[in-house]
mmCIF file of C-alpha atoms in Angstrom:
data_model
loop_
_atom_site.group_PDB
_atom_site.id
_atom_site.type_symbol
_atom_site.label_atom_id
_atom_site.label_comp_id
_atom_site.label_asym_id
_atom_site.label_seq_id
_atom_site.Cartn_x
_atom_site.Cartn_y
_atom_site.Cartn_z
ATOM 1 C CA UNK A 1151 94.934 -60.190 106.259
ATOM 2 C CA UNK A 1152 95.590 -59.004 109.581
ATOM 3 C CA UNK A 1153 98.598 -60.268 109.893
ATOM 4 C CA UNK A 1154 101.950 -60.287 108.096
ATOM 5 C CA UNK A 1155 101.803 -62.331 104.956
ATOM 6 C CA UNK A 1156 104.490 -65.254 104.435
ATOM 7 C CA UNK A 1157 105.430 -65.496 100.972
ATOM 8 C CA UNK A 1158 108.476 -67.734 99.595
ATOM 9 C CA UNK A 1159 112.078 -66.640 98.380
ATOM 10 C CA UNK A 1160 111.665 -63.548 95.849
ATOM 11 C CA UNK A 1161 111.188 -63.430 92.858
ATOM 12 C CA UNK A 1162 107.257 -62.508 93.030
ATOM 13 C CA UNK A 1163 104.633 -60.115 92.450
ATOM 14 C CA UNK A 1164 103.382 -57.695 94.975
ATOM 15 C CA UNK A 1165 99.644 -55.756 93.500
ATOM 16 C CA UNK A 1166 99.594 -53.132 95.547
ATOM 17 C CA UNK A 1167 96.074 -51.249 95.869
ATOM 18 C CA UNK A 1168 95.391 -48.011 97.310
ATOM 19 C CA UNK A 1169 92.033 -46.554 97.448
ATOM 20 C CA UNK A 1170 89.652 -43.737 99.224
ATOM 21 C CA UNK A 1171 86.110 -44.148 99.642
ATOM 22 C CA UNK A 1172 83.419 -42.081 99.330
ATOM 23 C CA UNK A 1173 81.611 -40.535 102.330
ATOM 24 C CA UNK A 1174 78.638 -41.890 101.853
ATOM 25 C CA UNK A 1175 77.608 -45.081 104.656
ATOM 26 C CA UNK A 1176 78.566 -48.675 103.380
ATOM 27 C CA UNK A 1177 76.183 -50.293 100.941
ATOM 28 C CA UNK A 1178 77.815 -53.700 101.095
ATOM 29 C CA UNK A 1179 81.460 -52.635 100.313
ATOM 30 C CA UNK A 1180 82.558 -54.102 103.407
ATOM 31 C CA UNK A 1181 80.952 -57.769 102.776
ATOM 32 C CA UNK A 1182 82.305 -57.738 99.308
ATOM 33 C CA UNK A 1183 85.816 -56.787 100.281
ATOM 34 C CA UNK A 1184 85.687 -59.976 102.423
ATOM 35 C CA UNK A 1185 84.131 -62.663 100.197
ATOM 36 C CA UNK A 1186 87.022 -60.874 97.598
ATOM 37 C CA UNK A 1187 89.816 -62.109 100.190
ATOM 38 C CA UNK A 1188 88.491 -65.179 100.207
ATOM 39 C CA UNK A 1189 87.560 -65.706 96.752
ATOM 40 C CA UNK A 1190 91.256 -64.243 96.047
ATOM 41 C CA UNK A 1191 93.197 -67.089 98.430
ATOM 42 C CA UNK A 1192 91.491 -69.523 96.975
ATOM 43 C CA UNK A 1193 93.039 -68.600 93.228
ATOM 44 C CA UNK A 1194 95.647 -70.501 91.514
ATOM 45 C CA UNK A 1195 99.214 -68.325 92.268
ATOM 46 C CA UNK A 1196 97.767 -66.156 95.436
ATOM 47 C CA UNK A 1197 100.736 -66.088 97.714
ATOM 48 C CA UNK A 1198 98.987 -64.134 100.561
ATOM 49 C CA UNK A 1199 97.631 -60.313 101.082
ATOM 50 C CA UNK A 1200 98.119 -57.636 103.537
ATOM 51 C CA UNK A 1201 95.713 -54.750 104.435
ATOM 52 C CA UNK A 1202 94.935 -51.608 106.184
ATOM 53 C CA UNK A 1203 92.616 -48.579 105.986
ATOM 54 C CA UNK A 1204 93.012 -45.393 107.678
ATOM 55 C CA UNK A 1205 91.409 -42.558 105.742
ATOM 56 C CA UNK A 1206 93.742 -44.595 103.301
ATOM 57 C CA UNK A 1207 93.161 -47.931 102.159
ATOM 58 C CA UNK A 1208 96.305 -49.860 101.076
ATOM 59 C CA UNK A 1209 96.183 -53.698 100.035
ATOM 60 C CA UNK A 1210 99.133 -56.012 99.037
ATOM 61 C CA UNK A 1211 98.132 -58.987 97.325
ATOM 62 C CA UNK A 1212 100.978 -61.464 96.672
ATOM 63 C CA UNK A 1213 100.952 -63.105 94.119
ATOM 64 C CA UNK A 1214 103.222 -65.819 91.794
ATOM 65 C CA UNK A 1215 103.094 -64.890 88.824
ATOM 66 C CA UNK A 1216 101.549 -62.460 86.055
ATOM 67 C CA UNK A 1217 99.298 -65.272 85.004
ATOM 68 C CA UNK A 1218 97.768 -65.730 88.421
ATOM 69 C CA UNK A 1219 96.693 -61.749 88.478
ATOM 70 C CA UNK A 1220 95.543 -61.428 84.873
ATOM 71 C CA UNK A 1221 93.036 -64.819 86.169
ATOM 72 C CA UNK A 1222 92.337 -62.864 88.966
ATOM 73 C CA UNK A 1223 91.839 -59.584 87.502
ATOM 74 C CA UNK A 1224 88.973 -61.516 85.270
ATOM 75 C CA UNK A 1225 87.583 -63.820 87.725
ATOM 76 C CA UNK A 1226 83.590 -62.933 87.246
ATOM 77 C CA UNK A 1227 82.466 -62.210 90.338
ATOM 78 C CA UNK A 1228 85.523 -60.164 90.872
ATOM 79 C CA UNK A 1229 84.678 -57.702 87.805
ATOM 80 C CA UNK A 1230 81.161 -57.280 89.303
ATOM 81 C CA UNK A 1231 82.963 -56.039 92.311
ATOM 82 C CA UNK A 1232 85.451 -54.225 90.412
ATOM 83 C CA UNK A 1233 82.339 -52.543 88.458
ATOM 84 C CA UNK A 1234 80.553 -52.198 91.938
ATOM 85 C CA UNK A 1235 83.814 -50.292 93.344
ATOM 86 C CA UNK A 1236 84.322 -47.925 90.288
ATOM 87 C CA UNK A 1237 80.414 -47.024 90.398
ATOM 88 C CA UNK A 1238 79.228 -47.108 94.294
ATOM 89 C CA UNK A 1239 82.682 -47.103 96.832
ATOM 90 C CA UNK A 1240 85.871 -45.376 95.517
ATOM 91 C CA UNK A 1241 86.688 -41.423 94.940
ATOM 92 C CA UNK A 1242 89.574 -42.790 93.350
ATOM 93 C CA UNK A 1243 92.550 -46.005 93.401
ATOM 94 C CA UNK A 1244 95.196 -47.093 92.085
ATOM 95 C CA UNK A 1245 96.569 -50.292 90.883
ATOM 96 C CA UNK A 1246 100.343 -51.114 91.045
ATOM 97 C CA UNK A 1247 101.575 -54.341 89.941
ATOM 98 C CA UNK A 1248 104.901 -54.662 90.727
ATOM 99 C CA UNK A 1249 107.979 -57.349 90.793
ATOM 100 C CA UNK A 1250 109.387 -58.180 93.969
ATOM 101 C CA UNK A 1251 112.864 -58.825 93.635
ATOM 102 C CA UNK A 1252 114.102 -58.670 97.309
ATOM 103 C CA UNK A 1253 112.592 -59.200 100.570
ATOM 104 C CA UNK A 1254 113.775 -59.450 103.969
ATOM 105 C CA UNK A 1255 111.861 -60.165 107.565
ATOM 106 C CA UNK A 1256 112.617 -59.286 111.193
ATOM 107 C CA UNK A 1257 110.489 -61.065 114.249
ATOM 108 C CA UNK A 1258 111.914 -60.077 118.081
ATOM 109 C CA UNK A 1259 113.474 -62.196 119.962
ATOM 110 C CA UNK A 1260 111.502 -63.603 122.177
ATOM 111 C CA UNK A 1261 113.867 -63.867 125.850
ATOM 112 C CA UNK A 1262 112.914 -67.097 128.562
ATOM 113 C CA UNK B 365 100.500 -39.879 103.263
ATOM 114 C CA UNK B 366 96.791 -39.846 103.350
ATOM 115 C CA UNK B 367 96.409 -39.297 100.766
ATOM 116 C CA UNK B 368 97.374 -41.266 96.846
ATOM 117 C CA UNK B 369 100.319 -41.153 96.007
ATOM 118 C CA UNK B 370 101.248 -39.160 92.747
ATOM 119 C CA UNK B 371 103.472 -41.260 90.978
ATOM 120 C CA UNK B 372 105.150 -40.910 87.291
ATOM 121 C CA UNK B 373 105.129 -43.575 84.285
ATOM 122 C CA UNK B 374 106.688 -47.365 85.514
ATOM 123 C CA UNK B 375 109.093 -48.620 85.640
ATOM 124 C CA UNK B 376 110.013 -47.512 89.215
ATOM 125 C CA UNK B 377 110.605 -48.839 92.838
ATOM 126 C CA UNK B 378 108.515 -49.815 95.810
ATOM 127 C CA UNK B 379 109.501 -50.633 99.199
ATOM 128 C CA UNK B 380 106.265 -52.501 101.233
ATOM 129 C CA UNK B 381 107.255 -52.094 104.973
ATOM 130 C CA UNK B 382 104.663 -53.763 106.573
ATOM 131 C CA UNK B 383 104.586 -54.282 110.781
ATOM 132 C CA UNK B 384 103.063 -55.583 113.900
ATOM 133 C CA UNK B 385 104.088 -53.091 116.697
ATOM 134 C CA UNK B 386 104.468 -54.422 120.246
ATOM 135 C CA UNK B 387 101.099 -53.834 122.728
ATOM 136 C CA UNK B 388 103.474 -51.054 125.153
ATOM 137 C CA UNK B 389 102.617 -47.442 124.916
ATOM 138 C CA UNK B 390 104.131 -45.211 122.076
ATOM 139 C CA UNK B 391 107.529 -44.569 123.645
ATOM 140 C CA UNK B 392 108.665 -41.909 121.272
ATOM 141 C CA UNK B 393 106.874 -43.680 117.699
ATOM 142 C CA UNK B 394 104.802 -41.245 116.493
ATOM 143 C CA UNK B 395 107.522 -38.432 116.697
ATOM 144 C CA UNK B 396 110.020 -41.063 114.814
ATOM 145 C CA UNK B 397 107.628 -41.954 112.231
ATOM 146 C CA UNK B 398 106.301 -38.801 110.856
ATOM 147 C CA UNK B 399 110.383 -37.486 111.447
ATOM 148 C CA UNK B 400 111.327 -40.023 109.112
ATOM 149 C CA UNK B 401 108.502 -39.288 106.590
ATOM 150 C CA UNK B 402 109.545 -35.820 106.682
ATOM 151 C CA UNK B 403 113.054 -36.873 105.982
ATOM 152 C CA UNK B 404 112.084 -39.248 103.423
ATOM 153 C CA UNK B 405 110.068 -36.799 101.155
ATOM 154 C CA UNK B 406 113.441 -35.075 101.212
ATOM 155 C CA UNK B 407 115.437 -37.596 99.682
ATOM 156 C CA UNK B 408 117.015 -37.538 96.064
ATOM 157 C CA UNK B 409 114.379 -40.204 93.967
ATOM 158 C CA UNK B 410 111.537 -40.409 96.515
ATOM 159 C CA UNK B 411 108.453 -40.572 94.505
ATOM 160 C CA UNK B 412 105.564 -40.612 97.236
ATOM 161 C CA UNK B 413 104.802 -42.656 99.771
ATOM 162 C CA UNK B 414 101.082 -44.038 101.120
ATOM 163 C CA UNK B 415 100.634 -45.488 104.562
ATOM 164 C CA UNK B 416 97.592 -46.907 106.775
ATOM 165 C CA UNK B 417 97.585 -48.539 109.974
ATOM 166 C CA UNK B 418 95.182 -50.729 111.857
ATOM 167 C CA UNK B 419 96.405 -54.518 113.672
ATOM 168 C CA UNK B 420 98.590 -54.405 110.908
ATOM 169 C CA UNK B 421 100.701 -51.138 109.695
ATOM 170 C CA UNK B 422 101.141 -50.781 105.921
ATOM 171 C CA UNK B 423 103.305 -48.589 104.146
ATOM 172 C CA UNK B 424 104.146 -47.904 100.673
ATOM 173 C CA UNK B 425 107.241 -45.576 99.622
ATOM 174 C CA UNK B 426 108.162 -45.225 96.177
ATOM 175 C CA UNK B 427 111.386 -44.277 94.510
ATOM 176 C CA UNK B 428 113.096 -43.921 91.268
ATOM 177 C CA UNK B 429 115.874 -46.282 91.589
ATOM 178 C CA UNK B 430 117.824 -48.895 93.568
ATOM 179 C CA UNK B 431 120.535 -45.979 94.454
ATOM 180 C CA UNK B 432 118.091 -43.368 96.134
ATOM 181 C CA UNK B 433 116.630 -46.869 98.473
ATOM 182 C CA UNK B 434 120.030 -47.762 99.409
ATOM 183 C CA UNK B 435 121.019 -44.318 100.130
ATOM 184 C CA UNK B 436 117.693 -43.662 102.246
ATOM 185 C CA UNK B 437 118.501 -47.063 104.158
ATOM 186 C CA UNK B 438 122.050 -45.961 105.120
ATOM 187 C CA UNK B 439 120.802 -42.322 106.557
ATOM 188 C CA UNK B 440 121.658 -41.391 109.374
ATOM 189 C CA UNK B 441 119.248 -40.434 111.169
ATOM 190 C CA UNK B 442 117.023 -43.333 109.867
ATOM 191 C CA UNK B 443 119.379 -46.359 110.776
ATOM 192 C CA UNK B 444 118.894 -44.955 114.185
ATOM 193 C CA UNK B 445 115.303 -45.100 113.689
ATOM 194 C CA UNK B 446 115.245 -48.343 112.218
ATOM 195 C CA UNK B 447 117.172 -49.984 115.695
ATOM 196 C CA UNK B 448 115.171 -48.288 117.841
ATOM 197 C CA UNK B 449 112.160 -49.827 115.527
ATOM 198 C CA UNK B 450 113.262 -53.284 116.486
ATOM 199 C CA UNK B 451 114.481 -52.997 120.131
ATOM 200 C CA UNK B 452 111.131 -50.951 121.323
ATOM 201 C CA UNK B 453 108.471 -50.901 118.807
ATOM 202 C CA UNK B 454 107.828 -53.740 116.289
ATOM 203 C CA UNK B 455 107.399 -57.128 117.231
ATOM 204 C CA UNK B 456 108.015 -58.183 113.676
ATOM 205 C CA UNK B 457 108.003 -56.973 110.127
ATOM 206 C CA UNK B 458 108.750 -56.917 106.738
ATOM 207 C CA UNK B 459 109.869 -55.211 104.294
ATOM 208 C CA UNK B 460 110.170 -56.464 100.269
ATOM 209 C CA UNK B 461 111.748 -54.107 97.319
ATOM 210 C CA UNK B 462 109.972 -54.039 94.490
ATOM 211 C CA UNK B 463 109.913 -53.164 90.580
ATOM 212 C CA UNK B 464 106.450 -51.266 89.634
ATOM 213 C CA UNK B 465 105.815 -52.372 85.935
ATOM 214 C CA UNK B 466 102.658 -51.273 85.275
ATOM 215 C CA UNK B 467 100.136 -48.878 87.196
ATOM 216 C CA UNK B 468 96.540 -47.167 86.890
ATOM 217 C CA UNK B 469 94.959 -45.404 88.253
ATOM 218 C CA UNK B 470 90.871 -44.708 88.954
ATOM 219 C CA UNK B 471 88.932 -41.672 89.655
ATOM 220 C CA UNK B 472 85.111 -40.822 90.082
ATOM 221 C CA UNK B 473 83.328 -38.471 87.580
ATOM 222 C CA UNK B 474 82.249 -35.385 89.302
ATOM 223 C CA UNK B 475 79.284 -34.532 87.420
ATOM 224 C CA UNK B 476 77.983 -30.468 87.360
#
């Protein structure tokens, strides 16, 4: 997740998550977020994810298909996570699930 | 852009730009990326736009349409941005264009 993801030819689907946490000091949100990545590349249909947090926390999970996030969405130890988040971590998020229909990449050239 | 982005009902656009920037100092970044923010929000069908950086650089803009994309790719000011973005600052990146179908959206009960 810290680096770009390589995903195939569109089409595919992008779930794009943006969240802000509460003040308050960790309480296990950051082991949970990773055991999520890995539990999440490990489903059937995960493409690959991309991630940062400033004040801002924005997460791209790629995905191929809408079968492959509804499986995710109710994978169980994802909705205890998903209740976890909702009760102890987030102010507030948002969930976009969204169609990628075009995508294009640049890498520099590397000279010698 | 730290904050969520306030977004109407789907169906609408998303462009995920996401980047690795080369190790050299700032040379002039900073001032080019908030411009182009700026000059963004300014644009006929820009929706919002939510960004975070850490290894990796995410950002989110949305818009209302194919048209107001193309016609913020083809500014002026911003296709000198985006060269500059790929001589001096990113060593690579992407960027996909994508169609939000669905969205929600969280947020803590204040109690009192």
């Amino acid at each position: 997740m810290d680096t770009l993801a390589t995903t195939p030819e569109p089409p595919y689907y992008a779930v794009i998550f943006t969240s802000e946490r509460h003040a308050e000091p960790d309480d296990g949100y950051e082991d949970t977020a990773a055991r999520m990545l890995e539990l999440a590349s490990r489903q059937p249909g995960f493409l690959g994810v991309e991630s940062a947090r400033e004040r801002l926390g924005l997460t791209v999970c790629y995905w191929s298909d809408l079968d492959a996030i509804a499986a995710w969405k109710a994978e169980t130890e994802h909705v205890a996570a998903q209740q976890a988040g909702r009760e102890r971590w987030y102010e507030r998020y948002s969930v976009r699930v969204a169609l990628v229909e075009r995508a294009y990449a640049f890498e520099a050239r590397r000279d010698g």
